[in-house]
XYZ file of C-alpha atoms in Angstrom:
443
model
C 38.425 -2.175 -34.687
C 37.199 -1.512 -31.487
C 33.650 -2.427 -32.174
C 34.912 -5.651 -33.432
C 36.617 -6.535 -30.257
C 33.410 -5.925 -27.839
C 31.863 -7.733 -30.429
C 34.109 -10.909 -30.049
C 34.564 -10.521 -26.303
C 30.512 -10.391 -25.808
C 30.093 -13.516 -27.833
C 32.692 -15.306 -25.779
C 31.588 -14.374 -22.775
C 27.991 -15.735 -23.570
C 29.390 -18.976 -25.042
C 31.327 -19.615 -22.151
C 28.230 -18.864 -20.068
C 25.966 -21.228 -21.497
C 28.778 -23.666 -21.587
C 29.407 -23.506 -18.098
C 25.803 -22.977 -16.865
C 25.226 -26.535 -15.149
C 28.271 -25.519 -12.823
C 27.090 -21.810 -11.767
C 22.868 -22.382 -12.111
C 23.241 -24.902 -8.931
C 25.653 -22.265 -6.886
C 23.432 -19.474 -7.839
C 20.382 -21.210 -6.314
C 21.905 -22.395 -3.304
C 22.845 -18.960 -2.402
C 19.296 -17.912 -3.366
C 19.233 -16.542 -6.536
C 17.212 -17.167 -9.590
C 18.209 -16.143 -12.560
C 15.574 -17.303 -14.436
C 12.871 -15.246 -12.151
C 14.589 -11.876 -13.614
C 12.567 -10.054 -16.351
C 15.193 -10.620 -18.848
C 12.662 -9.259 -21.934
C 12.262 -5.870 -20.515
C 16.033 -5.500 -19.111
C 17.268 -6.705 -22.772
C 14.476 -4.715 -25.126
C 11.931 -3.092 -23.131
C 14.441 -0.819 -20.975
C 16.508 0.352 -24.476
C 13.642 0.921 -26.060
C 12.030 3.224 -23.339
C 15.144 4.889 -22.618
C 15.489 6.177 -26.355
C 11.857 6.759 -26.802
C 11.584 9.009 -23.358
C 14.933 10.623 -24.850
C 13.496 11.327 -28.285
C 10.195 12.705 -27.229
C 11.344 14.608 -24.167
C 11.962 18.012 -25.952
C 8.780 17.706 -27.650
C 6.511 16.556 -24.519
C 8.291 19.404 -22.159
C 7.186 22.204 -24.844
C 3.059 20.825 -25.151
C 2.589 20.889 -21.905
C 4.340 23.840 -21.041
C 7.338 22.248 -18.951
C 10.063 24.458 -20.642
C 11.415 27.496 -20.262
C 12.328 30.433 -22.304
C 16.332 32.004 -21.889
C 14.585 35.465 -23.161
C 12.369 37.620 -21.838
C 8.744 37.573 -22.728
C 8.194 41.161 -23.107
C 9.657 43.522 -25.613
C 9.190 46.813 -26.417
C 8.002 48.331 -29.951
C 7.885 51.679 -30.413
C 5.395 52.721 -27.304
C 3.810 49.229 -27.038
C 4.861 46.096 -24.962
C 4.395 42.825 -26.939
C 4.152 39.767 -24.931
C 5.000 36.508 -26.255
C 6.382 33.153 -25.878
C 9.927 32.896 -27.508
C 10.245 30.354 -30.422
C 13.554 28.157 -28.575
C 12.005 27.101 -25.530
C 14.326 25.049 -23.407
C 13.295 21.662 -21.701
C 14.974 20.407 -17.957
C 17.776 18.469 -18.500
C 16.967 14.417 -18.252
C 19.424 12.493 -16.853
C 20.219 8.865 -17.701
C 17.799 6.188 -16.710
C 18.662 4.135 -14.214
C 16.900 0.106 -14.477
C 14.470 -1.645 -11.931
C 12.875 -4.889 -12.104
C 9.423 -3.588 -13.132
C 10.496 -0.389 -15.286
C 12.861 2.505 -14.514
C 13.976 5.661 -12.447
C 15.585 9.368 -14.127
C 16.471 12.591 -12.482
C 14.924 15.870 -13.826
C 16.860 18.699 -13.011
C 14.759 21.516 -12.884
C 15.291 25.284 -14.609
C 15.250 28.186 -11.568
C 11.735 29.377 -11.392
C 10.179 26.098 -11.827
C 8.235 23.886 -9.669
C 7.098 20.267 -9.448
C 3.100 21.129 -9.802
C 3.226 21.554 -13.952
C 5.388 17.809 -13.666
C 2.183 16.057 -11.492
C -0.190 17.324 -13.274
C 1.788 16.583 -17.082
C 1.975 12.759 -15.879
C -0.440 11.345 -18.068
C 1.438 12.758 -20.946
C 4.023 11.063 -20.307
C 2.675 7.963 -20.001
C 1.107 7.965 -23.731
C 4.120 9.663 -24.975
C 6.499 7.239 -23.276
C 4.016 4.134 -23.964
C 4.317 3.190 -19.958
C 1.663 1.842 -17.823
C 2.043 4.379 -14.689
C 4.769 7.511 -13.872
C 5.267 9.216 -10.815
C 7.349 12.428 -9.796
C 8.580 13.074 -6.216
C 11.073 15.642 -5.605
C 13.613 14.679 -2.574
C 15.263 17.710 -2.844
C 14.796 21.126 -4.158
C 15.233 21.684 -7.686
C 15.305 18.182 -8.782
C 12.773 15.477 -9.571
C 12.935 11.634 -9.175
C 10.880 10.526 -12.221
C 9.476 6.333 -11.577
C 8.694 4.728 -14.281
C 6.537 1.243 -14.298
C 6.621 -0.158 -17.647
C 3.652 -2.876 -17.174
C 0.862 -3.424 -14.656
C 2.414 -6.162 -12.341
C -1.128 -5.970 -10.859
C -3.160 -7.798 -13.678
C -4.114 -11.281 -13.701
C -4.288 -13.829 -10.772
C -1.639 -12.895 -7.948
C 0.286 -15.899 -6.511
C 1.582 -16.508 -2.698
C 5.555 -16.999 -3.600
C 7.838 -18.966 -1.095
C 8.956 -16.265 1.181
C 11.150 -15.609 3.955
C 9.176 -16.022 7.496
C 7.917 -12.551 8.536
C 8.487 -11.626 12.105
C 4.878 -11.098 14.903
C 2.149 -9.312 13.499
C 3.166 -9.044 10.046
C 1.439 -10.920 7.372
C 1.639 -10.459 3.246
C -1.579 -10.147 1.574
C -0.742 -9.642 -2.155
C 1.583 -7.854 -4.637
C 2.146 -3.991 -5.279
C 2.684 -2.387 -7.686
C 6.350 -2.564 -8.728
C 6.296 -6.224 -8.146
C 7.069 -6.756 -4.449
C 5.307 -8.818 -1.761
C 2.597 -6.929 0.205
C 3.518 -6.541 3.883
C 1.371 -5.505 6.279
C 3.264 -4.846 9.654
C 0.774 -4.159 13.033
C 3.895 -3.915 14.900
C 5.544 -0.804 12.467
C 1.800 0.933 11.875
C -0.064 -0.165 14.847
C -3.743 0.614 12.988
C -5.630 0.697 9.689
C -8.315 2.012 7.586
C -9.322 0.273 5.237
C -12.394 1.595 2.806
C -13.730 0.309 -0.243
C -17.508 0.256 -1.995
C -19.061 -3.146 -2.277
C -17.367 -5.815 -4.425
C -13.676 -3.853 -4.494
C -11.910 -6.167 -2.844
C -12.232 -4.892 0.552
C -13.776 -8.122 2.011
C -10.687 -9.601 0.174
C -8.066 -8.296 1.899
C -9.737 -8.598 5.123
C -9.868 -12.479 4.689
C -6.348 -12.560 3.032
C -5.267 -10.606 6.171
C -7.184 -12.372 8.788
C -5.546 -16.255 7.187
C -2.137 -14.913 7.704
C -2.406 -13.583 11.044
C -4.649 -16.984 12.430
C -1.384 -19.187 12.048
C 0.432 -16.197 14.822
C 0.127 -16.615 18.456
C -2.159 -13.478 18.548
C -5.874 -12.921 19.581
C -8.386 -12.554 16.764
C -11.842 -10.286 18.174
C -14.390 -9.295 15.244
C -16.884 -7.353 15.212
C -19.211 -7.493 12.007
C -22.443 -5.806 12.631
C -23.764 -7.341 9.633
C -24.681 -10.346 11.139
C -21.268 -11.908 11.127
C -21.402 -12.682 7.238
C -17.723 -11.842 6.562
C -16.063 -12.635 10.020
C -18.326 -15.415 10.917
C -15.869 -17.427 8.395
C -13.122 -17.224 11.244
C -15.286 -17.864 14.180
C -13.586 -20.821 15.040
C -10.211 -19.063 15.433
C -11.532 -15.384 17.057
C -11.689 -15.331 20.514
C -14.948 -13.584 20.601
C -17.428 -12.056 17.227
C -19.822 -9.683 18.045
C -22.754 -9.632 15.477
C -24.968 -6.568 16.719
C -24.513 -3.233 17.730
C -25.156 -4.213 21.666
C -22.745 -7.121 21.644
C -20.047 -4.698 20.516
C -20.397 -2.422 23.220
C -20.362 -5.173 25.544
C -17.116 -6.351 23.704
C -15.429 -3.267 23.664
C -16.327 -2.797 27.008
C -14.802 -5.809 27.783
C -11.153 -4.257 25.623
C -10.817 -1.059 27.659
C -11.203 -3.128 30.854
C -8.363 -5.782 29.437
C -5.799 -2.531 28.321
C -6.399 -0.752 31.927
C -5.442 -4.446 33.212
C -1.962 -4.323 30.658
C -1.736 -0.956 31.815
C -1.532 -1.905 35.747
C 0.824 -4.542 34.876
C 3.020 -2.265 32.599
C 2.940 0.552 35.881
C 4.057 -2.509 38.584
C 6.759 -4.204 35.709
C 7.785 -0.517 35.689
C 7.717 -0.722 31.770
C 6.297 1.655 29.089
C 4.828 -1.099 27.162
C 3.899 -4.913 27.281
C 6.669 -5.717 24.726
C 9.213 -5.019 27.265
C 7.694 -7.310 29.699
C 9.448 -10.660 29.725
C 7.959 -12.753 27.392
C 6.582 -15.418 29.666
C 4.293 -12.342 31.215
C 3.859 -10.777 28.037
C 0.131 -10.930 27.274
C -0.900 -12.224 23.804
C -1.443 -9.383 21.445
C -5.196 -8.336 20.176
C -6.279 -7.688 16.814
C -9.478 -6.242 16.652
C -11.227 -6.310 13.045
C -14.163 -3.818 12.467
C -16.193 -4.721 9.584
C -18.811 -2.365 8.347
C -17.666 0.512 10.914
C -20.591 2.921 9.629
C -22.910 0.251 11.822
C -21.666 1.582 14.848
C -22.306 5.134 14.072
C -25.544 5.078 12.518
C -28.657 6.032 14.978
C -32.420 5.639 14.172
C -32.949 8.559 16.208
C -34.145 6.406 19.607
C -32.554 7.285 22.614
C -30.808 3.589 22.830
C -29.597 3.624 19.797
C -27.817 7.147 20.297
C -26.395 6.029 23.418
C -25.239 3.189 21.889
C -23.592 5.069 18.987
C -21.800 7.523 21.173
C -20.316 4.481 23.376
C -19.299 2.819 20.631
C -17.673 6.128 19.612
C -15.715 6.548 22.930
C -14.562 2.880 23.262
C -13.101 3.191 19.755
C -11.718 5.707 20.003
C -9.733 4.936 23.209
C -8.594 1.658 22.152
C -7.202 3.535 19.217
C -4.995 5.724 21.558
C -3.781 3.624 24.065
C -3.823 0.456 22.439
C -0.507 0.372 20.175
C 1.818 -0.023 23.276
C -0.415 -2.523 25.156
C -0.582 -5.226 22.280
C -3.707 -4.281 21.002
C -4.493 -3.218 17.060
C -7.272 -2.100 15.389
C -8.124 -2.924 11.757
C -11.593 -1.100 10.716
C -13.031 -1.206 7.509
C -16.380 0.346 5.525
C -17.337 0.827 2.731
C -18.461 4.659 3.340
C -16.514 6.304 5.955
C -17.538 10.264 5.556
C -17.701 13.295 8.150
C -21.659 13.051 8.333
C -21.113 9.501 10.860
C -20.125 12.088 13.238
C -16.697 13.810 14.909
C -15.901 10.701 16.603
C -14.940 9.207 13.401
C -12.867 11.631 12.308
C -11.075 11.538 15.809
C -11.063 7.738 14.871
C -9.457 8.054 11.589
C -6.543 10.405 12.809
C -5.466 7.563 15.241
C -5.584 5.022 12.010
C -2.128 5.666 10.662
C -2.059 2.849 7.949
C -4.768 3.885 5.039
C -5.654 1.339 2.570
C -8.427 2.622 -0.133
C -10.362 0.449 -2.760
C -12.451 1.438 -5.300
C -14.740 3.872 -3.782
C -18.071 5.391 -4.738
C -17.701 9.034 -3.804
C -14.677 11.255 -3.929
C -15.328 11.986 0.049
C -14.872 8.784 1.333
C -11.129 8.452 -0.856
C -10.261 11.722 1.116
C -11.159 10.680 4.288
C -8.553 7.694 3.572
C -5.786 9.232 1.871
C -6.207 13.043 1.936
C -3.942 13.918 4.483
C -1.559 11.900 2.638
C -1.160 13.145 -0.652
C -3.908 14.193 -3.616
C -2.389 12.327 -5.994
C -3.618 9.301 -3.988
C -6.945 10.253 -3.708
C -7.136 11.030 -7.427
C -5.645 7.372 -8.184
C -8.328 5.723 -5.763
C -10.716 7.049 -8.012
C -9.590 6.367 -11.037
C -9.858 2.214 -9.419
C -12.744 0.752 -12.635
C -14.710 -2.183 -11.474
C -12.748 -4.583 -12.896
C -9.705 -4.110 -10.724
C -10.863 -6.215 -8.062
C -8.645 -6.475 -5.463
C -6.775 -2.932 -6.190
C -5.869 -0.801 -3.504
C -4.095 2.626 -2.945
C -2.370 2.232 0.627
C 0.863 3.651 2.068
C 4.500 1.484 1.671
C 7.414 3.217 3.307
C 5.703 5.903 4.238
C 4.672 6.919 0.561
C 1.594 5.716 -1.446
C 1.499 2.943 -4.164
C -0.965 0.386 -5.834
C -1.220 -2.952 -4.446
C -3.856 -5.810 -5.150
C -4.279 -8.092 -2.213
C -4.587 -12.188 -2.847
C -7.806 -13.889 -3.383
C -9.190 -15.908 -0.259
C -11.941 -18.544 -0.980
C -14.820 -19.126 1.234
C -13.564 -22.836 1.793
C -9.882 -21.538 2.313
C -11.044 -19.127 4.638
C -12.995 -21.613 7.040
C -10.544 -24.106 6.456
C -7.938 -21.806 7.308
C -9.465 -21.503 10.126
C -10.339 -24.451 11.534
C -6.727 -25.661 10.743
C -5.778 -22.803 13.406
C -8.409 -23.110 15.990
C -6.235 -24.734 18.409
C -4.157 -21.500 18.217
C -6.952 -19.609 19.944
C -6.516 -17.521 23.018
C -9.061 -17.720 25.176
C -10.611 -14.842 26.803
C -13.964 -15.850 28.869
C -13.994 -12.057 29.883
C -14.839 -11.069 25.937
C -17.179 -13.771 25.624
C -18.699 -13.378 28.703
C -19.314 -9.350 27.204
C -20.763 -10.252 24.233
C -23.216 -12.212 25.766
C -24.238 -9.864 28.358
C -24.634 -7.494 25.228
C -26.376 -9.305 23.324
C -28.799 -10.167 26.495
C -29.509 -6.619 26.974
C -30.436 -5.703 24.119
């Protein structure tokens, strides 16, 4: 009787929806919501049928991979010997009830006293073919529980589309889609710096261009400095304020920065401020994003004296704009595709200024440490496992914990278009231009 009556209540409630849908679809969108954008498949099948499959194979998943616990004791005595064995009732942590997202689903493991999260990270792959999901990841908040996320399908296959978004504030631009199905934010103002690493044809150059479009529409200074003849930043050249293409024209040019935060420094000292963002804003200075491409250029000596000399300005400059630069509106983004201990301390000074990490496909297991390995070694183990046909796919840091992400493609064409659309929107700053061709002179 009871059934019956859900039953007939559930059917008119959907018959009155459907009914009444031209009425509420229009309020629904005016207020912003689309209910035709929710994943309706996987909240109506795919969710049920995850949730009883996870529940049905839990016991038998915990006790493979040695994720349960016994309630007797392993040793017993016979006669004047002590056996040692496993006991035949193991007991699995208790699962607790699943608890929907957009893109799959979250559960709380409560763990057994004595047990530890290191036999859960390492059992995750299990779960994934015994669950039939496409990724899951453990993080424990607290102490003797775990947060279990479940993605059900890779949101990061096939072409990634630029959705109408709300206007992001200064410095912030979106670049593509992560993992879980949200917009990929990258905010200069929130991490003030970024490595970014991949090997060649990852996607690196990718994000770079994605990165570089959405910040040339900003009132903000563009510098570059590709070393590889300006290939990949010679695109924007129209809307940088200055491109340095050699070795000698970036010292000039980063010369030419540590003279222009020493200025913002003065300025900040006489305004009595600690930074330029409390200046008033008709004083303010624009803000500088410097993009490194290739930063293994810089480091790299032949052996001459010129070129070491070079190398080890190069390193200094850096490595100063890097520490003083956040609060006096300047940014660094450097990328490479092989960023490894042997170019030297000064990068590894470098990278622990670099708080935002963003890691392609990589070629050696080094370089994905160097990126993420003060972050967590799960991340460095996903970098790796990036195949060749993930273009695009990154490992970076969101919230201040890693996830996937795949950054939007940028043509050629929409990249110089993009740019000359934007040129007006150029600072100008004779004093890096004037650097970069004293550099370049010099050399």
């Amino acid at each position: 009787m009871v059934w019956s009556l859900v039953v007939w209540l559930a059917s008119a409630a959907l018959i009155l929806g459907v009914l009444t849908q031209r009425w509420w679809e229009p309020w629904l969108l005016k207020n912003g919501f689309n209910w035709r954008s929710l994943p309706l498949r996987w909240y109506l099948v795919g969710f049920p049928a995850t949730a009883l499959r996870m529940r049905w194979r839990w016991k038998q998943v915990c006790q493979i991979n040695d994720l349960s616990i016994t309630r007797k004791p392993t040793r017993a005595v016979v006669g004047d010997l002590a056996v040692r064995g496993t006991a035949l009732k193991p007991v699995a942590p208790r699962l607790g009830m699943p608890r929907v997202t957009r893109t799959g689903l979250v559960v709380r493991v409560r763990l057994h006293p004595g047990q530890t999260p290191r036999p859960f990270l390492v059992a995750t792959e299990a779960l994934e073919h015994a669950w039939r999901v496409q990724r899951v990841r453990v993080t424990w908040p607290r102490r003797g529980e775990l947060i279990v996320t479940v993605t059900a399908a890779d949101s990061l296959k096939g072409k990634t589309e630029a959705a109408p978004r709300p206007a992001l504030p200064l410095l912030a631009a979106r670049v593509g889609q992560i993992e879980d199905g949200g917009a990929w934010e990258l905010n200069l103002r929130r991490i003030p710096h970024w490595l970014v690493v991949g090997a060649t044809r990852s996607g690196k150059s990718t994000l770079l261009a994605a990165w570089v479009s959405r910040l040339a529409s900003q009132p903000v200074a563009l510098v570059g400095i590709d070393c590889k003849g300006g290939m990949e930043l010679g695109l924007f050249e129209p809307r940088l304020s200055a491109l340095a293409c050699t070795r000698a024209e970036a010292v000039g040019l980063l010369g030419a920065l540590v003279a222009e935060i020493e200025s913002r420094m003065a300025a900040c000292r006489a305004a009595g401020v600690r930074s330029v963002w409390e200046l008033p804003e008709t004083e303010r200075p624009s803000p500088v994003v410097v993009l490194v491409d290739e930063i293994a250029e810089l480091y790299l000596s032949d052996g001459s004296r010129v070129s070491r000399d070079e190398a080890a300005q190069c390193s200094t400059m850096l490595l100063r704009l890097a520490q003083l630069g956040a609060g006096l509106g300047l940014h660094l983004i450097v990328a490479g595709q092989r960023v490894g201990a042997e170019l030297g301390p000064g990068v590894t000074a470098l990278r622990a200024q670099l708080s935002g990490r963003i890691a392609h496909r990589v070629n050696d297991s080094a370089t994905a440490e160097m990126a993420l390995g003060d972050l967590s070694p799960d991340a460095v183990a996903v970098a790796q496992l990036i195949t060749e046909d993930e273009k695009g796919v990154a490992v970076t840091t969101v919230g201040g914990r890693w996830m996937r992400a795949r950054s939007e493609l940028t043509t050629t064409e929409q990249a110089r278009a993009t740019a000359v659309e934007n040129a007006h929107r150029t600072p100008q700053m004779p004093a890096l231009v004037t650097a970069v061709a004293e550099g370049g002179k010099a050399a």
